[in-house]
Tab-separated table of C-alpha atoms and ligand atoms in Angstrom:
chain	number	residue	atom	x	y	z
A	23	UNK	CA	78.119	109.978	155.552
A	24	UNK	CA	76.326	109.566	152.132
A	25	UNK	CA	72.813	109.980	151.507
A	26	UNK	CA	70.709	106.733	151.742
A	27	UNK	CA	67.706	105.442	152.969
A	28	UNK	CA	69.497	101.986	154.202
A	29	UNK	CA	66.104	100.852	155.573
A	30	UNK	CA	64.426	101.154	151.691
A	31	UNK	CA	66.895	99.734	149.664
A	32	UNK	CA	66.317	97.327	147.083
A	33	UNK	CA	68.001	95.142	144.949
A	34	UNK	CA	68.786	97.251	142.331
A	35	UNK	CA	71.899	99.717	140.574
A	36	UNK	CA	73.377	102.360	142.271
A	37	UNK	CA	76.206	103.993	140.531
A	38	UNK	CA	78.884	104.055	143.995
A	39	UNK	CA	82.155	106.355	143.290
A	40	UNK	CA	84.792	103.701	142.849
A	41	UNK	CA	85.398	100.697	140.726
A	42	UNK	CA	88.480	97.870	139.836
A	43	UNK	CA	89.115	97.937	136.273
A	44	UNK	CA	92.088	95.698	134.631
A	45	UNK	CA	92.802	94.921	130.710
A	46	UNK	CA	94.278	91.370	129.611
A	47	UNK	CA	96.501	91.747	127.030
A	48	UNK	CA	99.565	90.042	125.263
A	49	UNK	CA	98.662	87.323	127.662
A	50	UNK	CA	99.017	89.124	130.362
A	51	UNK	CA	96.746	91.262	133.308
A	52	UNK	CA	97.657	95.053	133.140
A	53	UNK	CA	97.939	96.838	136.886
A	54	UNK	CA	94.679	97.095	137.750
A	55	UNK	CA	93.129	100.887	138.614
A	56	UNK	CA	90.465	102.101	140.569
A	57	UNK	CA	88.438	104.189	138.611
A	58	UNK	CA	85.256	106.404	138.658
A	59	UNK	CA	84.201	105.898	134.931
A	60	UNK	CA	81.170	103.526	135.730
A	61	UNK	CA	81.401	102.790	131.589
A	62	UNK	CA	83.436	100.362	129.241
A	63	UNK	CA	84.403	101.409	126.045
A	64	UNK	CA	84.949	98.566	123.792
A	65	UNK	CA	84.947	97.194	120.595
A	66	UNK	CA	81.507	95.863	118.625
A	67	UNK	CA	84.016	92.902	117.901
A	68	UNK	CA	83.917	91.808	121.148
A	69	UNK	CA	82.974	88.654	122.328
A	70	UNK	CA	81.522	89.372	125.222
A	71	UNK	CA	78.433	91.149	123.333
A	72	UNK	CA	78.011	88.308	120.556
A	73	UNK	CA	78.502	84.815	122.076
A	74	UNK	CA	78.207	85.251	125.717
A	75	UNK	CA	81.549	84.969	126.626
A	76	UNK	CA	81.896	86.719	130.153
A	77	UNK	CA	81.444	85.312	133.456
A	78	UNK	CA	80.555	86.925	136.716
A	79	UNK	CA	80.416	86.934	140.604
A	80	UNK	CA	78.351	87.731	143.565
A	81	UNK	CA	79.007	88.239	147.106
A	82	UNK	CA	78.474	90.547	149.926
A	83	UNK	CA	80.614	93.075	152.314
A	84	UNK	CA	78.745	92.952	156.217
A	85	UNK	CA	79.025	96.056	158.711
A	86	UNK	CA	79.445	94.378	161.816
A	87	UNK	CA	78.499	95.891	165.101
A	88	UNK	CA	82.341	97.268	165.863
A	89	UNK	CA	81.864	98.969	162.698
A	90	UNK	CA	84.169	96.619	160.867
A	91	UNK	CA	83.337	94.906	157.423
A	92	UNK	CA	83.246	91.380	156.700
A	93	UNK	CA	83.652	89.683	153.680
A	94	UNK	CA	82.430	86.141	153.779
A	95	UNK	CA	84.282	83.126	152.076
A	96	UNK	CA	85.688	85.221	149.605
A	97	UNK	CA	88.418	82.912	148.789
A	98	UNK	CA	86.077	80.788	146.940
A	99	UNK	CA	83.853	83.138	144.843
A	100	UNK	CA	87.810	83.711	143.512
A	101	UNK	CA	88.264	80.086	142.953
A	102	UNK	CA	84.540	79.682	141.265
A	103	UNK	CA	85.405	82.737	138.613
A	104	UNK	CA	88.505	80.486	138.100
A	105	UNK	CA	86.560	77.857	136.786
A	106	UNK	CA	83.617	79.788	135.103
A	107	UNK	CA	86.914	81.874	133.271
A	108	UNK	CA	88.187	78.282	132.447
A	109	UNK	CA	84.913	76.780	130.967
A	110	UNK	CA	84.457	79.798	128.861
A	111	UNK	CA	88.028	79.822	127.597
A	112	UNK	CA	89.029	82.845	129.411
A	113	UNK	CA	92.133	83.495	131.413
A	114	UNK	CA	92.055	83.395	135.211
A	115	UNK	CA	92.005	86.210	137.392
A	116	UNK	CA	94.654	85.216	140.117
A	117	UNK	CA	93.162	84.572	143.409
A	118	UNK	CA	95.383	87.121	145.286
A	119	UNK	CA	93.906	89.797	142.304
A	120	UNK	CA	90.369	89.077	142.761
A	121	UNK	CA	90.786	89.551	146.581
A	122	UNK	CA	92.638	92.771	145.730
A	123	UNK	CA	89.864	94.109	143.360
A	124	UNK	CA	87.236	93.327	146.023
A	125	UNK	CA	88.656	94.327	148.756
A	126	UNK	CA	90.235	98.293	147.370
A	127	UNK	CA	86.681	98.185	146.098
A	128	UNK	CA	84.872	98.024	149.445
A	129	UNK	CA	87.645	100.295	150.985
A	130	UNK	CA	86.912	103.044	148.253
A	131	UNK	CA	83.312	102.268	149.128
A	132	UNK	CA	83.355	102.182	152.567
A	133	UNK	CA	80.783	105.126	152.951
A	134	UNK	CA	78.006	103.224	151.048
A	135	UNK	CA	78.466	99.764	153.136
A	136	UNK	CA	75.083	100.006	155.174
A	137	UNK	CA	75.312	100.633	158.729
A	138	UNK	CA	75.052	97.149	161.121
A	139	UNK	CA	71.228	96.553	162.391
A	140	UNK	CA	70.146	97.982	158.902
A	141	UNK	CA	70.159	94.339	156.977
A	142	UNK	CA	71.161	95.822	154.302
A	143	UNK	CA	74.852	95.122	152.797
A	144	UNK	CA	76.663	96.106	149.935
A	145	UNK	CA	76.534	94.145	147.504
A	146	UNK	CA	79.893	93.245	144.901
A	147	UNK	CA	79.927	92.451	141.475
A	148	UNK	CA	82.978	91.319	139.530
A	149	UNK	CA	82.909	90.821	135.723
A	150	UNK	CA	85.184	89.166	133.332
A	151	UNK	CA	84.540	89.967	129.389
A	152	UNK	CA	85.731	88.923	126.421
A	153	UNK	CA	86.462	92.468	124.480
A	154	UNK	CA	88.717	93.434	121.533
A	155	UNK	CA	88.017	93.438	117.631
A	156	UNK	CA	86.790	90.080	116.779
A	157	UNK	CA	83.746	88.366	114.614
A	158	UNK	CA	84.477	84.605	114.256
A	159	UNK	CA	82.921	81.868	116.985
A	160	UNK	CA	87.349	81.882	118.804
A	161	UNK	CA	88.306	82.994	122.269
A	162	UNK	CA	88.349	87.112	122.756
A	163	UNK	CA	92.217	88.664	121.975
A	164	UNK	CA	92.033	91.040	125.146
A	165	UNK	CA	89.818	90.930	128.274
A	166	UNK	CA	88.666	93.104	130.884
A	167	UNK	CA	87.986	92.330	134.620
A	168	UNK	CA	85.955	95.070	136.154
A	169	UNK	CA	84.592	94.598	140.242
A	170	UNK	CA	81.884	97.506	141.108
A	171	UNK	CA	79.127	97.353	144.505
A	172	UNK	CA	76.262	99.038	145.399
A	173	UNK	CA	74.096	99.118	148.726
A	174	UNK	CA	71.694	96.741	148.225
A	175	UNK	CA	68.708	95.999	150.961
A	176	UNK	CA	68.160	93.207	153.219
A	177	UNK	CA	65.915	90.606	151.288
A	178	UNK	CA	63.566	90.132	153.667
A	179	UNK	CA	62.303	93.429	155.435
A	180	UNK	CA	59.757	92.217	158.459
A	181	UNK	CA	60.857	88.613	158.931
A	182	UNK	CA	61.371	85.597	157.088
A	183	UNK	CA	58.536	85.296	154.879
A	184	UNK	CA	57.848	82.181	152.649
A	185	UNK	CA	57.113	82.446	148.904
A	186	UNK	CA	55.538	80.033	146.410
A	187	UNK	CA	57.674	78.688	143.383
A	188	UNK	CA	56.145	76.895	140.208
A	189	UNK	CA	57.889	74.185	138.453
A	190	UNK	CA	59.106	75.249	135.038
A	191	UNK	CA	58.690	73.479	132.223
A	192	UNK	CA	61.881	75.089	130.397
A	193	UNK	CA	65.673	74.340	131.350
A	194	UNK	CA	67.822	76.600	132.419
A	195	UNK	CA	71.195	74.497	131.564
A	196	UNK	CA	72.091	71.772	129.388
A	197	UNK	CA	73.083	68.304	131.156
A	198	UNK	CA	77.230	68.729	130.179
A	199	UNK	CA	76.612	72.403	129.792
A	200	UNK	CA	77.228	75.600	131.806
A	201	UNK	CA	74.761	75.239	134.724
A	202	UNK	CA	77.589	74.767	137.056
A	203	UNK	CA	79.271	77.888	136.435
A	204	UNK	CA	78.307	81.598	137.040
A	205	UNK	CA	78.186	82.881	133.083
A	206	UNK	CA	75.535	84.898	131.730
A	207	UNK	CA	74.111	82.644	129.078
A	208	UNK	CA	72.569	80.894	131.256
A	209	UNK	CA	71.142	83.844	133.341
A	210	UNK	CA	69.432	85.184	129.553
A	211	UNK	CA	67.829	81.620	129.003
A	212	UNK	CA	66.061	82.282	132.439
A	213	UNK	CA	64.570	85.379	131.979
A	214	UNK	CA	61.472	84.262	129.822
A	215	UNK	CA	60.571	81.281	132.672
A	216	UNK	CA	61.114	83.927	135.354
A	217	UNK	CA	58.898	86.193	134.162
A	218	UNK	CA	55.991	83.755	133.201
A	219	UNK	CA	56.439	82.865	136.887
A	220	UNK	CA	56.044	86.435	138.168
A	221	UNK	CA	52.936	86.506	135.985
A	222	UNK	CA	51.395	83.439	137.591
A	223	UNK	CA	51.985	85.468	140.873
A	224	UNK	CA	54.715	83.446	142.023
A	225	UNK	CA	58.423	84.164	143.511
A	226	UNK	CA	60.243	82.608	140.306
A	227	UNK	CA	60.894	79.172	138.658
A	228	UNK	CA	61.903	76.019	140.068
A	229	UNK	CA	64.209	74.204	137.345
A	230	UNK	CA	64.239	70.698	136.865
A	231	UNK	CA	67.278	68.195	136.231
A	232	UNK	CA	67.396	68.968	132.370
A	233	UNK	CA	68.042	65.117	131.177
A	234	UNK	CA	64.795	63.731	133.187
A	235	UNK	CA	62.776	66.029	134.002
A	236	UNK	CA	62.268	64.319	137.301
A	237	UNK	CA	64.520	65.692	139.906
A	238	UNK	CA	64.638	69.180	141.782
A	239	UNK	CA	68.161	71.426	140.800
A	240	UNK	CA	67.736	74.791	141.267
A	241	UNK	CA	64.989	77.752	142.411
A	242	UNK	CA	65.507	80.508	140.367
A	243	UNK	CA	68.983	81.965	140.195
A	244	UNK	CA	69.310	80.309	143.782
A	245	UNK	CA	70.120	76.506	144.994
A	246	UNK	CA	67.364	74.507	146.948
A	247	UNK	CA	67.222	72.475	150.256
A	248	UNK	CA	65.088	70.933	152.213
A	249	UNK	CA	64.829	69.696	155.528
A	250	UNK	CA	63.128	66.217	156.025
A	251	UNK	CA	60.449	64.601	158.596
A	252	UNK	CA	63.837	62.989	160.251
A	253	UNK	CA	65.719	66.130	160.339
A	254	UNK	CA	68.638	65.669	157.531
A	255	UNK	CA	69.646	68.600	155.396
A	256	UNK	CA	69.118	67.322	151.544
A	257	UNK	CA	70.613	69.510	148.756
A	258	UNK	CA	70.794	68.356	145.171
A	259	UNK	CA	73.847	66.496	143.387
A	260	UNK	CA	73.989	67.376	139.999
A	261	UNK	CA	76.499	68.555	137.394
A	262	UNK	CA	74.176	71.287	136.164
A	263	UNK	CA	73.681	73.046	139.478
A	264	UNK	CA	75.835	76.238	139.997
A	265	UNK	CA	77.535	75.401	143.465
A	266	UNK	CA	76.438	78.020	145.876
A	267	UNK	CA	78.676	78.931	148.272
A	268	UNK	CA	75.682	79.406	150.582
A	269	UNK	CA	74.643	76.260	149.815
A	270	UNK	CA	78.039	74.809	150.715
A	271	UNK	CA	77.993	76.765	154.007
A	272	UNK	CA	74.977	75.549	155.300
A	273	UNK	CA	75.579	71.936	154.592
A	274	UNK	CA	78.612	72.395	157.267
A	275	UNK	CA	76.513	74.639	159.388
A	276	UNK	CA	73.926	71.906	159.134
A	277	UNK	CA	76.033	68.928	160.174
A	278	UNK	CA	78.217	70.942	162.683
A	279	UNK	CA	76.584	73.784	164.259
A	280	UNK	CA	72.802	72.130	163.800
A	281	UNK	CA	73.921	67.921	164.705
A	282	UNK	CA	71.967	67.699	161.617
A	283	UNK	CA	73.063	65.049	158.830
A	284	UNK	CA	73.634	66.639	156.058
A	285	UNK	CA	74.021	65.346	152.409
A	286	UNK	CA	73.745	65.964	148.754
A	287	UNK	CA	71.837	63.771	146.860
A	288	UNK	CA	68.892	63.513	144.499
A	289	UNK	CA	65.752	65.233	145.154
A	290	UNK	CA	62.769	63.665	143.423
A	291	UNK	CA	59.371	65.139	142.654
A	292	UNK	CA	57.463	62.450	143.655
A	293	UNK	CA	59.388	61.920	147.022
A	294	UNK	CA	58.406	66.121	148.518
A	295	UNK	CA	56.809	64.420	151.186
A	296	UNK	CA	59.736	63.671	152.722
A	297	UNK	CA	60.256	67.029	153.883
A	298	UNK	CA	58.428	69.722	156.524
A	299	UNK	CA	60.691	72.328	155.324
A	300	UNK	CA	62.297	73.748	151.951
A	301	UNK	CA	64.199	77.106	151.380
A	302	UNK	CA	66.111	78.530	148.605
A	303	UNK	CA	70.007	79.787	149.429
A	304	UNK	CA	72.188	82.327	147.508
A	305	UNK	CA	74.007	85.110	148.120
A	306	UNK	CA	71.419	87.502	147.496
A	307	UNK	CA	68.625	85.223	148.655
A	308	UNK	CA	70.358	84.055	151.848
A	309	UNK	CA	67.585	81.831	153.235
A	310	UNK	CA	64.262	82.087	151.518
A	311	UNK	CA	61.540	79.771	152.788
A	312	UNK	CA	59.632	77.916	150.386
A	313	UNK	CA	56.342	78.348	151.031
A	314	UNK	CA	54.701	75.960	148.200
A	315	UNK	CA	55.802	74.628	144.732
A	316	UNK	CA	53.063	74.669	142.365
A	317	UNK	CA	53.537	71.468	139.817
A	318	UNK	CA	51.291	70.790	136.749
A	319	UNK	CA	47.893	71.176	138.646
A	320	UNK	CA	48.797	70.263	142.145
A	321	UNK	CA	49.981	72.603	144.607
A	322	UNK	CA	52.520	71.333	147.357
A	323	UNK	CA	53.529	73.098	150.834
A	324	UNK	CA	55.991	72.202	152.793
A	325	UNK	CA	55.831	73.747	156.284
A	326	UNK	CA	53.655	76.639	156.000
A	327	UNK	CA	52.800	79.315	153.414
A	328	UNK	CA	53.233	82.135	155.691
A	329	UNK	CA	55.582	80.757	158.733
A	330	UNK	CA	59.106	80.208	158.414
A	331	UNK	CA	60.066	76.703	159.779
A	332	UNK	CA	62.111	75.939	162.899
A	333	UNK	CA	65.212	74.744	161.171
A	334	UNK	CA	65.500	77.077	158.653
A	335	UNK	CA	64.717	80.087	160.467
A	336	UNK	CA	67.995	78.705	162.900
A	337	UNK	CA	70.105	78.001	159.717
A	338	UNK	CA	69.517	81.466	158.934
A	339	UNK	CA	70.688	82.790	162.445
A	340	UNK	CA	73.090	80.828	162.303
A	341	UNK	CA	74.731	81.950	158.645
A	342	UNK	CA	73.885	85.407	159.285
A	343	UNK	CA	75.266	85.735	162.834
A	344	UNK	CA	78.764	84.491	160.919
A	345	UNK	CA	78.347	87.071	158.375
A	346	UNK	CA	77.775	90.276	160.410
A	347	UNK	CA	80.121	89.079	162.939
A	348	UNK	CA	77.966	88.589	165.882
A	349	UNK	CA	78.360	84.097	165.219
A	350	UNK	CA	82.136	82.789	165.336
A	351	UNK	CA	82.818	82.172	162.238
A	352	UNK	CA	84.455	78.469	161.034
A	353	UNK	CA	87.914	79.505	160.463
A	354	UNK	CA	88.515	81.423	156.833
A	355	UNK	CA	85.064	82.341	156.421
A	356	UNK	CA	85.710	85.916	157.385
A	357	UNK	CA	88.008	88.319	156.205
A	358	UNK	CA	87.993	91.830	157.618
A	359	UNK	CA	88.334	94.472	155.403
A	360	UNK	CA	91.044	97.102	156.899
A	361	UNK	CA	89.915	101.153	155.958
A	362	UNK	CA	91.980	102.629	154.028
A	363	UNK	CA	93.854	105.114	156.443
A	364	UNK	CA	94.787	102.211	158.382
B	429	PLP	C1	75.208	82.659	142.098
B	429	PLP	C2	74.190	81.592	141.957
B	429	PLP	C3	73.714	80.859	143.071
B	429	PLP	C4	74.105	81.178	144.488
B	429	PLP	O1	75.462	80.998	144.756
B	429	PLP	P1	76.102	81.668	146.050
B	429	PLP	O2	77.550	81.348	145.949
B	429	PLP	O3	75.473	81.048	147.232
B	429	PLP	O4	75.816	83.125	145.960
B	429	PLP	C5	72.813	79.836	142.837
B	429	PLP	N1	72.375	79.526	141.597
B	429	PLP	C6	72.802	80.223	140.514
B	429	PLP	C7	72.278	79.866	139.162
B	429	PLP	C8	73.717	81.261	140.649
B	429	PLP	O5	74.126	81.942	139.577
């Protein structure tokens, strides 16, 4: 067994032995390899490195009590890089790839998935980047898709603990542009709000719709939700908001595990009073209560700055049972990752 403190992990880069690496070129992918070479060579041409295009995923392998690994929903963070590939004029990664790349990569990995009970999971990154000797504003000649993971710790260590968010006064996406896929323009434009956040003391940003100003889209890099006084599950509709496949989980979970109604719809700053809970739900988030959202000079809570809320705290059960395997999951959420002797 490898050498980690699984109960002090953060979020944060750990070089594990193994990685997917495959090249697009002459319009077509190469075999992919797994490799131990942790760098990319490439060319100062490349496109990835000049106008941003490259897209990326996120999700999560979970040691389950049998000592088996889940992946969760996998099948769509393929389908999502399909569509952030597309918007960025890139080609697709075939589903039955990506699932390949992720899955050799967690069964080359296997050592550094953290053990069950820990929290902690290991965390998997795929990357597609436009590479190859280029200058003008065109499409990249060649590509690479790369998947790597790393143990990464459970987000909350101690309990569910709310956080306080601050309403930002910059936009994160453009109303037709790329908030609604997973590319890292949008993830640079965010760093300066962030920050200024964190300096304020608090969590992150809350973004706003970016054609009125007036409506709630997204906390952070992370979607928001809130439960109201009559017990729906409200989520925002917008064409700017990545779709989190957490997000989309717990609407379901919400309506059919919960009783709850469930919907997307608009979420207006002047109508927070309609809930008694909010949270913020991602892959690396999972559930984070909201404690309070600090806008202009007022300072709003929902259900408590220091308690997590009734319904989220089951939502959160409830999701995280499914992923480690302890829940039954909604059929194709889970897909067990075989080791490699098998
Ligand atoms: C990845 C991401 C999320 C969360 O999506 P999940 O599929 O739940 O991990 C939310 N917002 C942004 C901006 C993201 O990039």
């Amino acid at each position: 067994m490898v050498n980690i403190d699984w109960n002090n992990l953060g979020f944060s880069y750990i070089k594990t032995p193994y990685r997917y690496l495959a090249h697009w070129k002459n319009g077509e992918w190469t075999k992919g390899e797994m490799t131990e070479d942790n760098t990319l060579h490439i060319s100062e041409g490349s496109t990835a490195l000049h106008y941003g295009q490259q897209c990326f995923e996120g999700l999560k392998a979970y040691r389950c009590a049998d000592n088996s690994i889940n992946l969760f929903r996998v099948s769509e963070n393929a389908r999502r890089f399909q569509d952030s590939a597309t918007r960025l004029m890139m080609p697709v990664v075939p589903e039955e790839m990506f699932i390949e790349a992720v899955t050799k990569v967690v069964q080359y990995n296997a050592d550094y998935v953290p053990p069950y009970g820990s929290g902690a999971t290991l965390y998997i990154r795929p990357l597609l980047i436009g590479v190859g000797d280029a200058i003008g504003v065109n499409p990249a000649p060649e590509y690479i898709f790369t998947v790597f993971c790393m143990p990464v710790g459970a987000y909350f260590k101690g309990g569910l603990k709310p956080t306080n968010f601050i309403i930002s006064d910059y936009d994160r996406a453009a109303p037709v542009g790329t908030g609604a896929v997973k590319v890292g323009g949008n993830y640079a434009a965010s760093l300066l709000p962030g920050k200024e956040a964190k300096e304020r003391q608090f969590s992150d940003c809350i973004y706003l719709d970016p054609a009125t100003h007036t409506k709630i889209e997204e906390v952070g890099a992370a979607n928001f939700f809130g439960i109201t006084k009559d017990n729906k599950f409200i989520t925002p509709i917008s064409p700017s908001i990545l779709p989190s496949i957490t997000k989309y989980s717990l609407l379901y979970l919400a309506k059919e595990r919960l009783g709850m109604e469930a919907i997307e719809g608009d979420v207006y700053l002047t109508e927070l009073d309609q809930f008694s809970e909010a949270g913020a739900c991602g892959t690396a988030a999972v559930i984070s209560p909201i404690g309070g959202i600090q806008l202009k000079n007022d300072f709003h809570v929902f259900y408590s700055e220091t308690e997590v809320g009734p319904v989220t705290k089951r939502l959160y059960d409830e999701l995280t049972g499914i992923q480690f395997g302890d829940v039954t999951a909604p059929d194709g959420w889970i897909t067990k990752v075989s080791s490699l002797t098998e």
